[in-house]
């Protein structure tokens, strides 16, 4: 074995043990959204030792629960000049469901069969551990590095996402503190580590449709107005519509109906109201306003002569964003190739991430993390061998961006 290969294996082993140890420390904390449960304290203590200035930002109501609960966020930065490379992630996890269905207790990190098992193992505490170790090692090797390294960590990504990253970004923007490059540690990989990086995401526009008719007896339909019947043709037209054809980076905009509710439960009563929830995942080929206008045009057409009336409540969760091939994408591809010998594919598929709050500031944003095969599932787990490699990749990205 060559000296180069021996050195590479030794580096991977060092990265892996350090990343594994920090991952376990984070995974032991049952930080179900929006509770951080001390994870950010662990991170801030380590980052401060590496020369980072750490600032906790709290948003929300300390006395409230649910989506209005107080959220803890960490902003840490080392350096005062551009470019600013920010690692972004979340310490909150989704609920476990029935813990009896898990092979191992979800908040007792377990090493078995080559995997690390725990809630949050893939999404995304191992990613946070990997980029923490990467930053520590990079700073130790290059204490006088160019630019700045930052961390934006929230505990409100898996929840309503109203008191987390979006508020931190508002604060940073207000004091003109800009992020140049942002690497979100979400689990982006599909089959092997680094095979996919997300260089954009579709926008998400939700709609709650309420159709109001008139309640009555099913035997006397002429004395009532059935909102279900009044809406069927409009919904058929809505689901058959073509919104755009996508482009080289995004698939065509899609619409999915997720909920339909109506009726009293009785078989002989025409209901008064119908509620429908649907969602657009849209590309950069269309806009929020265009989707709304086309939707209203469809409903106006079918409700012009109807005795029923309709109302739509809209909620925009995020605009589409795209980081084209450039310095950040190239730095990621180069680091992945060096560590795993993988040729990375760019993708904008999947749901939303907190990258949607960071990209509008002008930052280049990509998502790169472990495999996403078990995220949000019972028996969530991640390959242990990938932990050290991921830390090496993140460290390589820092080298590619700050040492050139």
Short mmCIF file of C-alpha atoms in Angstrom, two decimals:
data_model
loop_
_atom_site.label_atom_id
_atom_site.label_comp_id
_atom_site.label_asym_id
_atom_site.label_seq_id
_atom_site.Cartn_x
_atom_site.Cartn_y
_atom_site.Cartn_z
CA UNK A 1 0.00 0.00 0.00
CA UNK A 2 1.37 3.43 -0.96
CA UNK A 3 2.15 6.08 1.64
CA UNK A 4 -0.58 8.24 0.07
CA UNK A 5 -3.22 5.52 0.51
CA UNK A 6 -2.08 4.85 4.08
CA UNK A 7 -2.36 8.54 4.89
CA UNK A 8 -5.83 8.74 3.29
CA UNK A 9 -7.12 5.78 5.34
CA UNK A 10 -5.63 7.23 8.53
CA UNK A 11 -7.34 10.57 7.88
CA UNK A 12 -10.66 8.85 7.24
CA UNK A 13 -10.38 6.90 10.49
CA UNK A 14 -9.64 10.07 12.47
CA UNK A 15 -12.50 11.95 10.83
CA UNK A 16 -14.84 9.02 11.34
CA UNK A 17 -14.23 8.55 15.07
CA UNK A 18 -14.54 12.25 15.82
CA UNK A 19 -17.71 12.56 13.74
CA UNK A 20 -19.19 9.41 15.24
CA UNK A 21 -18.54 10.58 18.81
CA UNK A 22 -20.15 13.99 18.21
CA UNK A 23 -23.06 12.39 16.35
CA UNK A 24 -23.80 10.13 19.31
CA UNK A 25 -23.68 13.07 21.72
CA UNK A 26 -26.26 14.91 19.60
CA UNK A 27 -28.45 11.88 18.92
CA UNK A 28 -28.81 11.14 22.63
CA UNK A 29 -30.78 14.38 22.95
CA UNK A 30 -34.51 13.84 22.24
CA UNK A 31 -34.80 17.16 20.41
CA UNK A 32 -38.25 16.70 18.86
CA UNK A 33 -39.18 19.90 17.03
CA UNK A 34 -39.01 22.69 18.14
CA UNK A 35 -36.98 21.54 21.16
CA UNK A 36 -33.19 21.79 20.82
CA UNK A 37 -32.59 19.99 24.14
CA UNK A 38 -29.06 21.28 24.54
CA UNK A 39 -27.66 20.24 21.15
CA UNK A 40 -26.65 23.77 20.25
CA UNK A 41 -24.86 24.16 23.59
CA UNK A 42 -22.67 21.18 22.67
CA UNK A 43 -21.89 22.77 19.31
CA UNK A 44 -21.22 26.26 20.64
CA UNK A 45 -18.75 24.97 23.25
CA UNK A 46 -16.74 23.22 20.56
CA UNK A 47 -16.93 26.09 18.10
CA UNK A 48 -15.84 28.63 20.69
CA UNK A 49 -12.73 26.53 21.36
CA UNK A 50 -12.03 26.73 17.62
CA UNK A 51 -12.20 30.51 17.66
CA UNK A 52 -15.82 31.09 16.66
CA UNK A 53 -17.93 33.90 18.09
CA UNK A 54 -21.23 32.27 19.06
CA UNK A 55 -24.56 34.04 19.37
CA UNK A 56 -27.87 32.47 20.38
CA UNK A 57 -30.99 33.99 18.84
CA UNK A 58 -34.40 33.27 20.34
CA UNK A 59 -37.66 33.86 18.51
CA UNK A 60 -41.25 33.01 19.44
CA UNK A 61 -43.18 32.95 22.70
CA UNK A 62 -41.45 31.30 25.65
CA UNK A 63 -44.82 30.46 27.24
CA UNK A 64 -46.47 29.15 24.09
CA UNK A 65 -46.45 25.67 22.58
CA UNK A 66 -46.73 24.37 19.04
CA UNK A 67 -45.87 26.67 16.17
CA UNK A 68 -45.69 29.73 18.45
CA UNK A 69 -43.19 28.17 20.88
CA UNK A 70 -39.85 29.84 21.48
CA UNK A 71 -37.12 28.55 19.17
CA UNK A 72 -33.40 28.51 19.88
CA UNK A 73 -31.02 29.30 17.03
CA UNK A 74 -27.24 29.46 16.87
CA UNK A 75 -25.23 31.84 14.71
CA UNK A 76 -21.48 31.25 14.96
CA UNK A 77 -18.79 32.94 12.92
CA UNK A 78 -15.02 32.85 12.68
CA UNK A 79 -13.55 35.74 10.70
CA UNK A 80 -14.76 39.17 9.69
CA UNK A 81 -14.17 39.32 5.94
CA UNK A 82 -15.65 37.86 2.78
CA UNK A 83 -16.25 35.33 1.46
CA UNK A 84 -18.48 33.89 4.18
CA UNK A 85 -18.95 30.12 3.94
CA UNK A 86 -21.92 29.07 6.07
CA UNK A 87 -22.82 25.56 7.18
CA UNK A 88 -26.57 25.44 7.80
CA UNK A 89 -28.56 22.74 9.57
CA UNK A 90 -31.16 21.87 12.18
CA UNK A 91 -30.99 20.08 15.50
CA UNK A 92 -34.72 19.34 15.72
CA UNK A 93 -36.07 15.99 14.59
CA UNK A 94 -39.51 14.64 13.72
CA UNK A 95 -41.46 12.58 16.28
CA UNK A 96 -40.59 8.90 16.53
CA UNK A 97 -44.05 7.41 16.40
CA UNK A 98 -44.57 4.24 18.43
CA UNK A 99 -41.13 3.51 19.88
CA UNK A 100 -42.05 -0.16 20.23
CA UNK A 101 -41.80 -0.42 16.45
CA UNK A 102 -38.11 0.53 16.49
CA UNK A 103 -35.42 -2.15 16.47
CA UNK A 104 -33.40 0.00 18.89
CA UNK A 105 -34.65 2.84 21.12
CA UNK A 106 -34.71 5.94 18.88
CA UNK A 107 -32.82 8.17 21.32
CA UNK A 108 -30.29 5.55 22.35
CA UNK A 109 -27.82 5.71 19.47
CA UNK A 110 -26.87 2.16 18.55
CA UNK A 111 -24.06 0.84 16.37
CA UNK A 112 -25.10 -2.37 14.63
CA UNK A 113 -24.63 -4.01 11.23
CA UNK A 114 -22.41 -1.18 10.01
CA UNK A 115 -25.00 1.49 10.76
CA UNK A 116 -25.64 4.14 13.39
CA UNK A 117 -29.32 3.84 14.35
CA UNK A 118 -31.28 6.72 15.93
CA UNK A 119 -33.89 9.35 15.19
CA UNK A 120 -32.01 12.13 13.43
CA UNK A 121 -29.13 9.91 12.31
CA UNK A 122 -29.73 10.79 8.67
CA UNK A 123 -31.82 13.93 9.06
CA UNK A 124 -29.53 15.54 10.02
CA UNK A 125 -27.42 15.35 13.17
CA UNK A 126 -24.61 13.37 11.56
CA UNK A 127 -24.37 16.10 8.93
CA UNK A 128 -24.02 18.71 11.67
CA UNK A 129 -21.38 16.59 13.40
CA UNK A 130 -19.48 16.16 10.14
CA UNK A 131 -19.27 19.82 9.29
CA UNK A 132 -18.36 20.70 12.89
CA UNK A 133 -15.43 18.28 12.79
CA UNK A 134 -14.50 19.55 9.33
CA UNK A 135 -14.40 23.16 10.53
CA UNK A 136 -12.38 22.25 13.62
CA UNK A 137 -9.77 20.40 11.60
CA UNK A 138 -9.59 23.05 8.88
CA UNK A 139 -9.08 25.83 11.45
CA UNK A 140 -6.39 23.78 13.22
CA UNK A 141 -4.54 23.32 9.92
CA UNK A 142 -5.11 26.84 8.59
CA UNK A 143 -5.62 29.23 11.54
CA UNK A 144 -4.96 32.25 9.31
CA UNK A 145 -7.36 31.18 6.57
CA UNK A 146 -8.96 33.59 4.11
CA UNK A 147 -12.57 34.72 4.50
CA UNK A 148 -14.96 33.60 7.23
CA UNK A 149 -16.62 30.35 8.31
CA UNK A 150 -20.11 30.46 9.83
CA UNK A 151 -22.72 28.12 11.27
CA UNK A 152 -26.48 28.73 11.17
CA UNK A 153 -28.21 26.09 13.29
CA UNK A 154 -31.93 26.10 14.09
CA UNK A 155 -34.38 23.89 15.96
CA UNK A 156 -37.36 24.92 13.82
CA UNK A 157 -36.86 23.20 10.47
CA UNK A 158 -39.07 20.14 10.93
CA UNK A 159 -41.93 22.27 12.30
CA UNK A 160 -43.63 25.39 10.93
CA UNK A 161 -40.25 27.03 10.18
CA UNK A 162 -41.37 30.48 11.27
CA UNK A 163 -39.01 31.16 14.18
CA UNK A 164 -35.87 29.54 12.85
CA UNK A 165 -33.64 30.18 9.86
CA UNK A 166 -36.02 32.70 8.32
CA UNK A 167 -35.77 34.93 11.41
CA UNK A 168 -32.00 34.55 11.70
CA UNK A 169 -31.63 35.61 8.07
CA UNK A 170 -33.86 38.62 8.70
CA UNK A 171 -31.58 39.62 11.58
CA UNK A 172 -28.42 39.13 9.54
CA UNK A 173 -29.86 41.11 6.63
CA UNK A 174 -30.85 43.96 8.97
CA UNK A 175 -27.23 44.32 10.07
CA UNK A 176 -25.93 43.78 6.50
CA UNK A 177 -24.18 40.52 7.37
CA UNK A 178 -24.12 38.52 4.15
CA UNK A 179 -23.53 34.83 3.42
CA UNK A 180 -21.53 34.19 0.25
CA UNK A 181 -21.71 30.39 0.06
CA UNK A 182 -24.08 28.18 2.03
CA UNK A 183 -23.78 24.44 2.44
CA UNK A 184 -26.92 22.87 3.93
CA UNK A 185 -26.17 19.48 5.48
CA UNK A 186 -29.48 17.86 4.53
CA UNK A 187 -29.33 14.18 3.47
CA UNK A 188 -29.03 14.61 -0.29
CA UNK A 189 -27.34 11.35 -1.33
CA UNK A 190 -29.40 8.56 -2.87
CA UNK A 191 -27.44 5.37 -3.54
CA UNK A 192 -23.93 6.30 -2.40
CA UNK A 193 -22.44 9.20 -0.47
CA UNK A 194 -22.08 12.25 -2.67
CA UNK A 195 -23.87 10.87 -5.74
CA UNK A 196 -26.41 13.70 -5.56
CA UNK A 197 -26.17 17.29 -4.43
CA UNK A 198 -29.13 19.62 -4.47
CA UNK A 199 -28.32 22.88 -6.21
CA UNK A 200 -31.88 24.17 -6.03
CA UNK A 201 -35.39 23.42 -4.88
CA UNK A 202 -38.85 23.88 -6.28
CA UNK A 203 -41.16 26.45 -4.74
CA UNK A 204 -44.07 25.33 -2.57
CA UNK A 205 -47.47 27.04 -2.72
CA UNK A 206 -50.31 25.63 -0.63
CA UNK A 207 -54.01 26.33 -0.99
CA UNK A 208 -57.04 25.75 1.22
CA UNK A 209 -60.22 25.84 -0.83
CA UNK A 210 -63.60 26.31 0.86
CA UNK A 211 -66.76 25.87 -1.21
CA UNK A 212 -70.06 26.93 0.38
CA UNK A 213 -73.42 25.63 -0.80
CA UNK A 214 -76.68 25.05 1.06
CA UNK A 215 -77.48 22.14 3.34
CA UNK A 216 -80.58 20.10 2.60
CA UNK A 217 -82.24 16.71 2.32
CA UNK A 218 -80.91 14.40 -0.39
CA UNK A 219 -84.51 13.69 -1.48
CA UNK A 220 -85.05 17.41 -2.22
CA UNK A 221 -81.89 18.52 -4.05
CA UNK A 222 -83.73 21.46 -5.69
CA UNK A 223 -84.00 23.04 -2.23
CA UNK A 224 -80.25 22.73 -1.53
CA UNK A 225 -76.91 23.35 -3.22
CA UNK A 226 -74.39 20.53 -3.06
CA UNK A 227 -70.82 21.97 -2.84
CA UNK A 228 -69.34 18.60 -3.80
CA UNK A 229 -71.21 18.47 -7.09
CA UNK A 230 -70.45 22.14 -7.74
CA UNK A 231 -66.71 21.56 -7.37
CA UNK A 232 -66.11 18.29 -9.22
CA UNK A 233 -65.70 19.77 -12.70
CA UNK A 234 -63.41 22.53 -11.45
CA UNK A 235 -61.18 20.03 -9.63
CA UNK A 236 -61.00 17.86 -12.73
CA UNK A 237 -59.88 20.87 -14.78
CA UNK A 238 -57.41 21.85 -12.07
CA UNK A 239 -55.71 18.44 -12.00
CA UNK A 240 -55.65 18.23 -15.82
CA UNK A 241 -54.05 21.65 -16.31
CA UNK A 242 -50.48 22.09 -17.57
CA UNK A 243 -48.73 24.78 -15.55
CA UNK A 244 -45.38 24.80 -17.35
CA UNK A 245 -42.96 22.39 -18.98
CA UNK A 246 -40.05 22.83 -16.60
CA UNK A 247 -36.52 23.52 -17.84
CA UNK A 248 -33.02 22.04 -17.81
CA UNK A 249 -32.87 22.23 -14.01
CA UNK A 250 -36.48 21.72 -12.90
CA UNK A 251 -39.25 19.27 -13.77
CA UNK A 252 -42.63 20.67 -14.78
CA UNK A 253 -44.69 22.30 -12.05
CA UNK A 254 -47.01 19.77 -10.41
CA UNK A 255 -50.21 19.98 -8.39
CA UNK A 256 -51.44 17.43 -5.88
CA UNK A 257 -54.69 17.37 -3.91
CA UNK A 258 -53.94 16.05 -0.43
CA UNK A 259 -57.22 16.44 1.47
CA UNK A 260 -60.95 16.56 0.65
CA UNK A 261 -63.46 16.89 3.48
CA UNK A 262 -67.22 17.34 3.43
CA UNK A 263 -70.44 15.93 4.81
CA UNK A 264 -72.06 15.39 8.18
CA UNK A 265 -71.60 11.63 8.25
CA UNK A 266 -75.28 11.08 7.49
CA UNK A 267 -76.29 9.51 4.18
CA UNK A 268 -79.39 11.66 3.73
CA UNK A 269 -77.93 15.15 4.21
CA UNK A 270 -76.50 17.34 1.48
CA UNK A 271 -73.55 19.14 3.11
CA UNK A 272 -73.14 22.89 3.28
CA UNK A 273 -69.40 23.11 2.80
CA UNK A 274 -66.54 21.34 1.09
CA UNK A 275 -62.88 21.87 2.01
CA UNK A 276 -60.03 20.90 -0.29
CA UNK A 277 -56.29 21.23 0.38
CA UNK A 278 -53.87 21.18 -2.55
CA UNK A 279 -50.26 22.09 -3.18
CA UNK A 280 -48.10 23.28 -6.07
CA UNK A 281 -44.42 22.38 -6.35
CA UNK A 282 -43.34 24.90 -8.93
CA UNK A 283 -40.32 25.58 -11.08
CA UNK A 284 -38.65 28.83 -12.06
CA UNK A 285 -40.73 28.76 -15.25
CA UNK A 286 -43.76 30.13 -13.42
CA UNK A 287 -44.51 32.41 -10.49
CA UNK A 288 -46.68 32.40 -7.41
CA UNK A 289 -48.94 35.08 -8.92
CA UNK A 290 -49.32 33.19 -12.19
CA UNK A 291 -50.35 30.01 -10.37
CA UNK A 292 -52.92 31.89 -8.32
CA UNK A 293 -54.34 33.69 -11.34
CA UNK A 294 -54.69 30.51 -13.40
CA UNK A 295 -56.31 28.66 -10.50
CA UNK A 296 -58.84 31.43 -9.92
CA UNK A 297 -59.58 31.53 -13.64
CA UNK A 298 -60.48 27.84 -13.56
CA UNK A 299 -62.77 28.20 -10.55
CA UNK A 300 -64.36 31.38 -11.87
CA UNK A 301 -65.23 29.55 -15.10
CA UNK A 302 -67.03 26.72 -13.32
CA UNK A 303 -68.63 28.78 -10.56
CA UNK A 304 -70.00 31.65 -12.70
CA UNK A 305 -73.47 30.13 -12.91
CA UNK A 306 -73.31 28.13 -9.70
CA UNK A 307 -75.30 28.83 -6.57
CA UNK A 308 -72.24 27.78 -4.59
CA UNK A 309 -69.40 30.15 -3.79
CA UNK A 310 -65.71 29.54 -3.24
CA UNK A 311 -62.78 31.04 -1.35
CA UNK A 312 -59.09 30.13 -1.48
CA UNK A 313 -56.59 30.81 1.31
CA UNK A 314 -53.03 30.72 -0.03
CA UNK A 315 -49.80 29.98 1.83
CA UNK A 316 -46.39 30.32 0.20
CA UNK A 317 -43.80 28.12 1.93
CA UNK A 318 -40.90 29.03 -0.32
CA UNK A 319 -39.90 30.37 -3.70
CA UNK A 320 -37.91 28.18 -6.10
CA UNK A 321 -34.19 28.80 -6.12
CA UNK A 322 -31.26 27.65 -8.21
CA UNK A 323 -27.50 27.79 -7.78
CA UNK A 324 -26.08 27.28 -11.27
CA UNK A 325 -22.77 25.60 -11.87
CA UNK A 326 -20.06 27.86 -10.50
CA UNK A 327 -17.55 28.16 -7.68
CA UNK A 328 -19.59 26.50 -4.92
CA UNK A 329 -20.90 23.63 -7.05
CA UNK A 330 -17.41 23.05 -8.43
CA UNK A 331 -15.87 23.06 -4.93
CA UNK A 332 -18.38 20.39 -3.84
CA UNK A 333 -17.87 18.20 -6.90
CA UNK A 334 -14.11 18.41 -6.58
CA UNK A 335 -14.16 17.47 -2.87
CA UNK A 336 -16.57 14.57 -3.43
CA UNK A 337 -14.49 13.21 -6.29
CA UNK A 338 -11.32 13.33 -4.18
CA UNK A 339 -12.84 11.46 -1.22
CA UNK A 340 -15.25 8.99 -2.87
CA UNK A 341 -14.23 9.02 -6.55
CA UNK A 342 -17.88 9.76 -7.35
CA UNK A 343 -19.06 11.92 -10.23
CA UNK A 344 -21.82 13.98 -8.64
CA UNK A 345 -25.20 14.61 -10.24
CA UNK A 346 -26.99 17.93 -9.68
CA UNK A 347 -30.65 17.76 -8.68
CA UNK A 348 -33.52 20.02 -7.64
CA UNK A 349 -35.90 17.21 -6.66
CA UNK A 350 -37.45 16.57 -3.27
CA UNK A 351 -39.22 18.80 -0.78
CA UNK A 352 -38.24 22.16 0.63
CA UNK A 353 -35.33 22.99 2.92
CA UNK A 354 -34.14 26.04 4.81
CA UNK A 355 -32.06 26.87 1.77
CA UNK A 356 -35.20 28.63 0.51
CA UNK A 357 -34.68 31.33 3.14
CA UNK A 358 -30.97 31.80 2.44
CA UNK A 359 -30.87 31.83 -1.37
CA UNK A 360 -32.97 35.02 -1.79
CA UNK A 361 -30.21 37.01 -0.04
CA UNK A 362 -27.94 36.36 -3.02
CA UNK A 363 -26.00 33.46 -1.49
CA UNK A 364 -25.04 30.42 -3.53
CA UNK A 365 -26.71 27.45 -1.81
CA UNK A 366 -26.27 23.69 -2.17
CA UNK A 367 -27.36 20.73 -0.06
CA UNK A 368 -24.99 17.87 0.57
CA UNK A 369 -25.26 15.14 3.18
CA UNK A 370 -25.64 11.44 3.89
CA UNK A 371 -28.05 9.03 2.20
CA UNK A 372 -31.74 9.84 2.60
CA UNK A 373 -33.11 6.28 2.40
CA UNK A 374 -34.52 6.20 5.96
CA UNK A 375 -35.31 9.83 6.80
CA UNK A 376 -38.50 10.32 8.86
CA UNK A 377 -38.93 6.54 9.04
CA UNK A 378 -38.94 4.02 11.85
CA UNK A 379 -35.38 2.65 12.26
CA UNK A 380 -33.71 5.72 10.79
CA UNK A 381 -30.03 4.97 10.30
CA UNK A 382 -26.87 5.98 8.45
CA UNK A 383 -23.79 4.08 7.28
CA UNK A 384 -20.97 4.56 9.79
CA UNK A 385 -18.35 4.42 7.02
CA UNK A 386 -19.89 7.53 5.47
CA UNK A 387 -19.40 9.74 8.53
CA UNK A 388 -15.66 10.23 8.23
CA UNK A 389 -15.90 10.58 4.46
CA UNK A 390 -18.54 13.28 4.79
CA UNK A 391 -16.38 15.24 7.23
CA UNK A 392 -13.49 14.95 4.78
CA UNK A 393 -15.70 16.22 1.96
CA UNK A 394 -16.79 19.23 3.99
CA UNK A 395 -13.18 19.97 4.92
CA UNK A 396 -12.21 19.69 1.27
CA UNK A 397 -14.90 22.20 0.33
CA UNK A 398 -13.47 24.67 2.83
CA UNK A 399 -10.03 24.15 1.33
CA UNK A 400 -11.33 24.62 -2.21
CA UNK A 401 -13.12 27.87 -1.34
CA UNK A 402 -10.76 29.47 1.17
CA UNK A 403 -7.29 28.42 0.07
CA UNK A 404 -7.49 29.15 -3.67
#
